[in-house]
Coordinates of C-alpha atoms in Angstrom, one line a residue:
M1 CA -26.2 -40.9 69.9
S2 CA -24.2 -42.1 67.3
V3 CA -23.4 -39.8 64.1
P4 CA -23.5 -41.6 60.6
A5 CA -20.1 -42.3 58.6
P6 CA -20.4 -40.5 55.3
S7 CA -21.0 -41.9 52.4
L8 CA -18.3 -43.0 49.6
A9 CA -20.2 -40.5 47.1
D10 CA -20.5 -37.7 49.9
T11 CA -16.2 -38.7 50.0
D12 CA -15.8 -38.2 46.1
I13 CA -17.6 -35.0 45.6
D14 CA -15.7 -33.5 48.7
A15 CA -12.2 -34.3 46.9
D16 CA -13.4 -32.9 43.8
V17 CA -14.5 -30.0 45.1
V18 CA -11.0 -29.6 47.6
S19 CA -9.2 -31.3 44.6
A20 CA -10.6 -28.9 41.7
P21 CA -8.5 -26.0 40.0
T22 CA -9.1 -22.4 40.9
P23 CA -9.5 -20.3 38.2
P24 CA -6.8 -17.9 37.1
A25 CA -7.6 -14.4 38.3
P26 CA -8.2 -12.0 35.3
R27 CA -5.9 -9.9 33.8
P28 CA -6.1 -6.6 34.8
R29 CA -7.3 -3.9 31.7
A30 CA -5.0 -1.4 31.4
P31 CA -6.8 2.4 31.8
M32 CA -8.4 3.9 28.6
S33 CA -6.0 7.0 28.8
L34 CA -3.1 4.7 29.2
V35 CA -4.1 3.3 25.7
V36 CA -4.6 6.5 24.2
L37 CA -1.3 7.1 24.8
A38 CA 0.4 4.5 23.8
T39 CA -1.4 4.9 20.6
L40 CA -0.2 8.0 19.9
A41 CA 3.3 7.0 21.0
V42 CA 3.3 4.4 18.5
G43 CA 2.1 7.0 15.6
F44 CA 4.8 9.2 16.9
T45 CA 7.4 6.6 16.4
L46 CA 6.4 5.4 13.0
W47 CA 6.5 8.8 11.5
A48 CA 9.6 10.5 13.3
A49 CA 11.5 6.9 12.8
Q50 CA 9.8 6.5 8.8
E51 CA 13.6 6.8 7.3
I52 CA 14.6 3.5 8.9
I53 CA 11.0 1.9 9.0
L54 CA 10.0 2.3 5.3
P55 CA 13.2 0.3 3.8
V56 CA 13.3 -2.5 6.3
L57 CA 9.1 -2.9 5.6
L58 CA 10.0 -2.2 1.3
A59 CA 12.8 -5.1 1.8
M60 CA 10.0 -7.6 3.5
F61 CA 7.5 -6.7 1.1
F62 CA 10.0 -7.5 -2.2
A63 CA 11.1 -11.0 0.3
L64 CA 7.7 -11.8 0.4
V65 CA 6.8 -11.4 -3.6
G66 CA 10.3 -13.3 -4.3
N67 CA 9.6 -16.5 -1.7
P68 CA 7.5 -18.1 -3.7
I69 CA 9.9 -17.9 -7.1
L70 CA 12.3 -18.8 -4.1
R71 CA 10.5 -21.9 -3.0
L72 CA 10.4 -22.9 -6.6
L73 CA 14.0 -22.5 -7.6
G74 CA 14.2 -24.9 -4.6
R75 CA 12.6 -27.4 -5.8
L76 CA 14.9 -27.6 -8.6
W77 CA 18.2 -27.8 -6.6
V78 CA 19.0 -24.0 -6.8
P79 CA 20.7 -23.3 -3.7
R80 CA 18.7 -20.0 -1.9
F81 CA 21.9 -17.8 -2.1
L82 CA 22.1 -18.3 -6.0
A83 CA 18.4 -17.9 -6.2
A84 CA 18.3 -14.7 -4.3
V85 CA 20.4 -13.2 -6.0
L86 CA 19.2 -13.8 -9.3
V87 CA 15.6 -12.6 -8.5
I88 CA 17.2 -9.7 -7.4
G89 CA 19.5 -9.5 -10.5
V90 CA 16.9 -9.9 -12.6
G91 CA 13.9 -7.2 -10.8
L92 CA 16.8 -5.0 -11.3
S93 CA 17.2 -5.4 -14.8
G94 CA 13.7 -5.5 -16.1
A95 CA 13.1 -2.3 -13.3
A96 CA 16.4 -0.1 -15.5
A97 CA 15.2 -1.3 -18.5
L98 CA 11.9 -0.2 -17.9
G99 CA 13.6 2.9 -16.7
V100 CA 15.4 3.4 -19.5
Q101 CA 12.0 3.2 -21.6
L102 CA 10.5 5.5 -19.0
V103 CA 13.1 8.1 -18.6
G104 CA 12.6 10.0 -21.9
P105 CA 8.5 10.5 -21.8
A106 CA 8.2 11.1 -18.0
M107 CA 11.2 14.3 -18.6
E108 CA 8.8 15.5 -21.7
W109 CA 6.3 15.4 -19.5
A110 CA 7.3 17.0 -16.8
Q111 CA 8.9 20.2 -19.4
E112 CA 5.5 20.4 -21.0
A113 CA 3.3 19.7 -18.3
P114 CA 2.9 23.5 -17.2
Q115 CA 2.5 24.8 -20.7
Q116 CA -0.1 22.0 -21.5
L117 CA -1.6 22.4 -18.5
R118 CA -2.3 26.0 -19.2
K119 CA -3.4 25.2 -22.2
V120 CA -6.3 22.8 -21.3
A121 CA -7.1 25.4 -18.0
R122 CA -7.8 28.0 -21.2
Q123 CA -10.2 25.3 -22.8
V124 CA -11.6 24.6 -19.6
Q125 CA -11.6 28.5 -18.9
N126 CA -13.7 29.1 -22.1
L127 CA -16.0 26.8 -21.4
T128 CA -16.9 27.8 -18.1
K129 CA -16.7 31.7 -19.2
P130 CA -20.5 32.2 -19.1
V131 CA -21.2 30.5 -15.2
Q132 CA -17.8 32.8 -14.3
Q133 CA -19.4 35.8 -16.0
A134 CA -22.3 35.8 -14.0
N135 CA -20.3 34.7 -10.7
L136 CA -18.3 38.2 -11.1
A137 CA -21.4 40.0 -11.6
A138 CA -23.1 38.4 -8.9
E139 CA -19.9 39.4 -7.1
N140 CA -19.9 43.2 -8.1
F141 CA -23.9 43.6 -7.4
A142 CA -23.1 42.1 -3.3
R143 CA -20.6 44.5 -3.3
V144 CA -21.8 47.6 -4.1
A145 CA -25.2 47.0 -1.8
G146 CA -22.4 46.4 0.9
G147 CA -21.2 49.4 0.1
E148 CA -17.5 48.3 -0.7
G149 CA -16.4 50.8 -3.3
S150 CA -13.2 49.0 -4.0
R151 CA -11.5 45.7 -4.3
K152 CA -9.3 44.2 -1.6
V153 CA -5.2 44.1 -2.9
Q154 CA -4.2 40.8 -2.9
V155 CA -0.8 39.8 -2.3
V156 CA 0.8 37.2 -4.3
R157 CA 3.8 35.6 -3.2
T158 CA 6.3 33.4 -5.5
Q159 CA 8.9 30.5 -4.4
L160 CA 11.8 29.4 -6.3
D161 CA 13.1 26.1 -6.6
D162 CA 16.1 25.6 -5.1
P163 CA 18.5 23.6 -7.3
Y164 CA 20.9 22.7 -4.7
R165 CA 18.0 20.9 -2.8
V166 CA 18.0 18.5 -5.1
L167 CA 21.2 17.6 -5.3
T168 CA 21.4 17.0 -1.6
R169 CA 18.4 14.8 -1.9
A170 CA 19.7 12.4 -4.8
P171 CA 22.5 11.0 -2.3
R172 CA 20.1 9.9 0.2
L173 CA 17.7 8.7 -2.2
A174 CA 20.6 6.7 -3.5
A175 CA 21.1 5.7 -0.1
S176 CA 18.0 4.7 0.5
V177 CA 17.1 2.5 -2.8
L178 CA 20.7 0.6 -1.9
A179 CA 19.5 0.2 2.0
V180 CA 16.4 -1.6 0.2
V181 CA 18.4 -3.9 -2.4
L182 CA 20.9 -5.0 0.3
L183 CA 18.0 -5.6 2.8
T184 CA 15.8 -7.3 0.4
L185 CA 18.5 -9.6 -0.5
F186 CA 19.1 -10.1 3.3
F187 CA 16.0 -11.3 3.8
M188 CA 15.7 -13.8 0.9
I189 CA 18.8 -15.7 2.0
Y190 CA 19.1 -15.3 5.9
G191 CA 15.5 -14.9 6.5
Q192 CA 14.8 -18.4 7.6
N193 CA 17.4 -18.8 9.7
L194 CA 16.7 -15.4 11.7
Q195 CA 12.8 -17.2 12.1
K196 CA 14.3 -20.0 13.5
H197 CA 16.6 -18.5 16.2
A198 CA 13.9 -16.2 17.3
I199 CA 11.5 -19.3 17.4
A200 CA 14.1 -21.0 19.6
L201 CA 13.7 -18.7 22.1
F202 CA 10.7 -20.1 23.3
P203 CA 10.8 -22.1 26.4
S204 CA 8.7 -25.1 25.6
R205 CA 8.3 -27.3 22.4
Q206 CA 5.0 -26.8 21.9
Q207 CA 5.2 -23.4 21.5
Q208 CA 7.9 -23.2 19.1
R209 CA 6.0 -26.0 16.9
F210 CA 2.9 -23.7 17.5
T211 CA 4.3 -20.4 16.5
T212 CA 6.2 -22.1 13.5
D213 CA 3.2 -23.2 11.8
I214 CA 1.4 -19.6 12.1
L215 CA 4.4 -18.2 11.3
R216 CA 4.5 -20.5 7.9
S217 CA 0.9 -20.0 7.2
I218 CA 1.0 -16.2 7.6
E219 CA 4.2 -16.2 5.0
R220 CA 2.8 -18.6 2.6
E221 CA -0.4 -16.7 2.2
V222 CA 0.6 -13.5 2.7
S223 CA 3.0 -13.8 -0.2
R224 CA 0.7 -15.5 -2.6
Y225 CA -1.1 -12.6 -1.6
V226 CA 1.4 -9.9 -2.8
L227 CA 2.4 -12.0 -5.8
T228 CA -1.0 -12.2 -6.9
I229 CA -2.0 -8.9 -6.6
T230 CA 1.7 -7.9 -8.3
V231 CA 0.8 -10.2 -11.3
I232 CA -2.7 -9.0 -11.7
N233 CA -1.6 -5.2 -11.3
T234 CA 1.1 -5.7 -14.2
L235 CA -1.1 -7.4 -16.6
V236 CA -3.7 -4.2 -15.6
G237 CA -0.6 -1.4 -16.6
L238 CA 0.3 -3.7 -19.9
I239 CA -3.5 -4.4 -21.0
F240 CA -3.7 -0.1 -20.5
S241 CA -0.7 0.1 -22.3
G242 CA -1.6 -1.8 -25.1
V243 CA -5.2 -0.2 -25.2
L244 CA -3.4 3.6 -25.4
L245 CA -1.1 2.2 -28.3
L246 CA -4.5 1.5 -30.3
L247 CA -5.5 4.9 -29.4
G248 CA -2.3 6.4 -31.2
I249 CA -0.2 7.0 -28.7
S250 CA 3.8 6.3 -28.8
L251 CA 4.8 3.1 -27.1
Q252 CA 7.6 4.9 -25.1
E253 CA 4.2 7.0 -23.8
A254 CA 1.8 4.1 -23.3
L255 CA 4.3 2.2 -21.1
L256 CA 4.9 5.2 -19.2
W257 CA 1.0 5.4 -18.2
G258 CA 1.0 1.7 -18.3
T259 CA 3.2 1.8 -15.0
V260 CA 1.7 4.7 -13.5
A261 CA -1.7 2.4 -13.7
A262 CA -0.1 -0.8 -12.2
L263 CA 1.8 1.1 -9.1
L264 CA -1.6 3.2 -8.5
N265 CA -3.4 0.1 -8.7
F266 CA -2.1 -0.9 -5.2
A267 CA -3.6 1.8 -3.6
P268 CA -7.1 0.4 -3.7
Y269 CA -9.8 3.8 -4.1
V270 CA -7.4 6.4 -3.5
G271 CA -5.0 5.2 -6.8
P272 CA -7.6 4.5 -9.0
L273 CA -8.6 8.1 -8.3
I274 CA -5.6 9.5 -9.2
G275 CA -5.2 7.5 -11.9
V276 CA -8.4 8.4 -13.6
T277 CA -7.7 12.8 -12.7
L278 CA -4.2 11.9 -14.7
M279 CA -5.6 10.3 -17.4
L280 CA -8.5 12.9 -18.3
L281 CA -5.7 15.3 -17.8
M282 CA -3.7 13.3 -20.5
G283 CA -6.1 12.7 -22.8
F284 CA -7.1 16.8 -23.0
V285 CA -3.2 16.9 -23.8
E286 CA -2.7 14.4 -26.3
F287 CA -5.9 14.5 -28.3
T288 CA -7.7 17.6 -29.6
D289 CA -11.3 16.1 -29.9
P290 CA -13.2 16.1 -26.3
F291 CA -14.4 13.0 -27.4
Q292 CA -11.2 11.5 -27.8
A293 CA -9.9 12.9 -25.2
L294 CA -12.3 11.0 -22.4
L295 CA -11.1 7.8 -23.9
P296 CA -8.2 7.1 -21.9
A297 CA -9.6 8.0 -18.8
A298 CA -12.9 5.7 -19.7
A299 CA -10.8 2.8 -20.7
Y300 CA -8.6 3.1 -17.6
L301 CA -12.0 3.3 -15.5
A302 CA -13.4 0.3 -17.5
L303 CA -10.5 -1.8 -17.0
H304 CA -9.9 -1.1 -13.4
T305 CA -13.9 -2.0 -12.5
I306 CA -13.3 -5.3 -14.5
E307 CA -10.3 -5.9 -12.2
G308 CA -11.7 -5.3 -9.1
Q309 CA -14.9 -6.5 -9.3
I310 CA -14.3 -9.6 -11.1
V311 CA -11.1 -10.8 -11.5
T312 CA -9.2 -10.2 -8.0
P313 CA -12.5 -11.4 -6.1
I314 CA -12.3 -14.7 -8.3
V315 CA -8.4 -15.4 -8.1
L316 CA -8.1 -14.3 -4.1
G317 CA -11.7 -15.6 -3.1
R318 CA -13.4 -14.2 0.5
R319 CA -10.0 -15.0 2.3
M320 CA -8.3 -11.4 2.1
A321 CA -11.3 -9.8 1.8
I322 CA -11.5 -6.3 3.9
S323 CA -14.0 -4.2 4.8
P324 CA -14.1 -0.8 2.6
L325 CA -14.5 1.4 5.6
I326 CA -11.5 -0.2 7.2
L327 CA -9.5 -0.2 4.0
I328 CA -9.9 3.7 3.6
L329 CA -9.3 4.5 7.1
A330 CA -6.0 2.5 6.6
L331 CA -5.2 4.5 3.9
M332 CA -5.6 8.1 5.1
V333 CA -3.6 6.8 8.0
F334 CA -0.7 5.1 6.2
G335 CA -0.6 8.0 3.8
W336 CA -0.8 10.5 6.0
L337 CA 2.5 8.5 8.0
W338 CA 4.7 7.7 5.1
G339 CA 2.7 9.1 2.1
M340 CA 2.8 7.8 -1.7
V341 CA 4.9 4.8 0.2
G342 CA 2.3 3.9 3.1
L343 CA -0.3 4.0 0.5
L344 CA 1.3 1.2 -1.4
L345 CA 2.2 -0.7 1.8
S346 CA -1.4 -0.3 3.1
V347 CA -3.0 -3.1 1.7
P348 CA 0.0 -5.7 2.9
L349 CA 0.3 -4.7 6.2
L350 CA -3.6 -4.7 6.5
V351 CA -3.8 -8.1 5.0
C352 CA -0.8 -9.2 7.4
I353 CA -2.7 -7.8 10.3
K354 CA -5.8 -9.7 10.1
L355 CA -4.1 -13.2 9.2
V356 CA -2.0 -12.6 12.7
L357 CA -5.4 -12.0 14.4
A358 CA -7.2 -14.9 13.0
R359 CA -5.0 -17.3 14.4
L360 CA -4.2 -16.0 17.5
D361 CA -6.7 -17.2 20.5
G362 CA -8.8 -14.8 21.7
T363 CA -8.6 -12.1 18.8
Q364 CA -11.0 -14.0 15.9
G365 CA -12.8 -11.4 16.7
W366 CA -10.9 -8.3 15.6
A367 CA -10.0 -10.6 12.4
K368 CA -13.7 -10.4 11.6
L369 CA -14.1 -6.9 12.5
L370 CA -12.0 -6.4 9.5
E371 CA -13.9 -8.0 7.0

């Protein structure tokens, strides 16, 4: 009995089955305990090394702000070194001129604030005196009903400020400021060369080209975002200073509170909340009429609402949209790690993370989670 020879179709099917590449084995997933330990280790490292990490992050932040200006000067045939020195010089000159204008009213407020706050506290206490008397009567009635004839002794401890502590902190602060300035200059000048040398470490040209495209797009969008937010916050501070001038506050104090409003606007939700509280206290210190005392806080709140709900969404669009819940969590985490500097850097860092996740394969879902 003869066996039929296999047909050509069967042979092709068998050849395709044999030659089909086997799918790669899935990567083993790390246990959850290892992920938690790694997260805690990274968080502790970020907190413990903040004296080194914060100057680097601030320098990168300022370099991102200045990169669009450097590109504009590069189109005008200005060398990058000269352009970086020019941008740093103009920035330091503006900061120094603003600091000279603000140091006077800031020192006056630092000296007069305790006395003025006690005055405001007495005014508030007079307004709430009936409620305090009712609470005291309720406490006495509850104490008598519970059989307590005498009040408990309260021990009040006072702490004297050490002037030598301020003197020891001054050199460290000056060294940190100098480190930020030098790192910003070096990032502006040598950042591109460092990026090229780092990309050259990749083995294939396809990986180098892919990484270059990702880094260029991220650098362009993040620098545009940071520069746009900086311009918007500067305009908010200037407009608020003009409003305070119209309310009868002196020019130096108006510039002081306008600068405070611009800096606090970098930290969403937390910054405006602190700003409203400060403007409310400032209003009660500057004005005796309760209605006039509420005007600075009301003007600040109205200006922030217009900026946050109308101006910023129109200028930036939906590309930089971040979930308010994720934003609050990021503010809590970075504020706990690095204090006020962490609050200022939390939004740019979150935007960088979102842009990186949106451009890497397999992480687009995490980028959607941040929206």
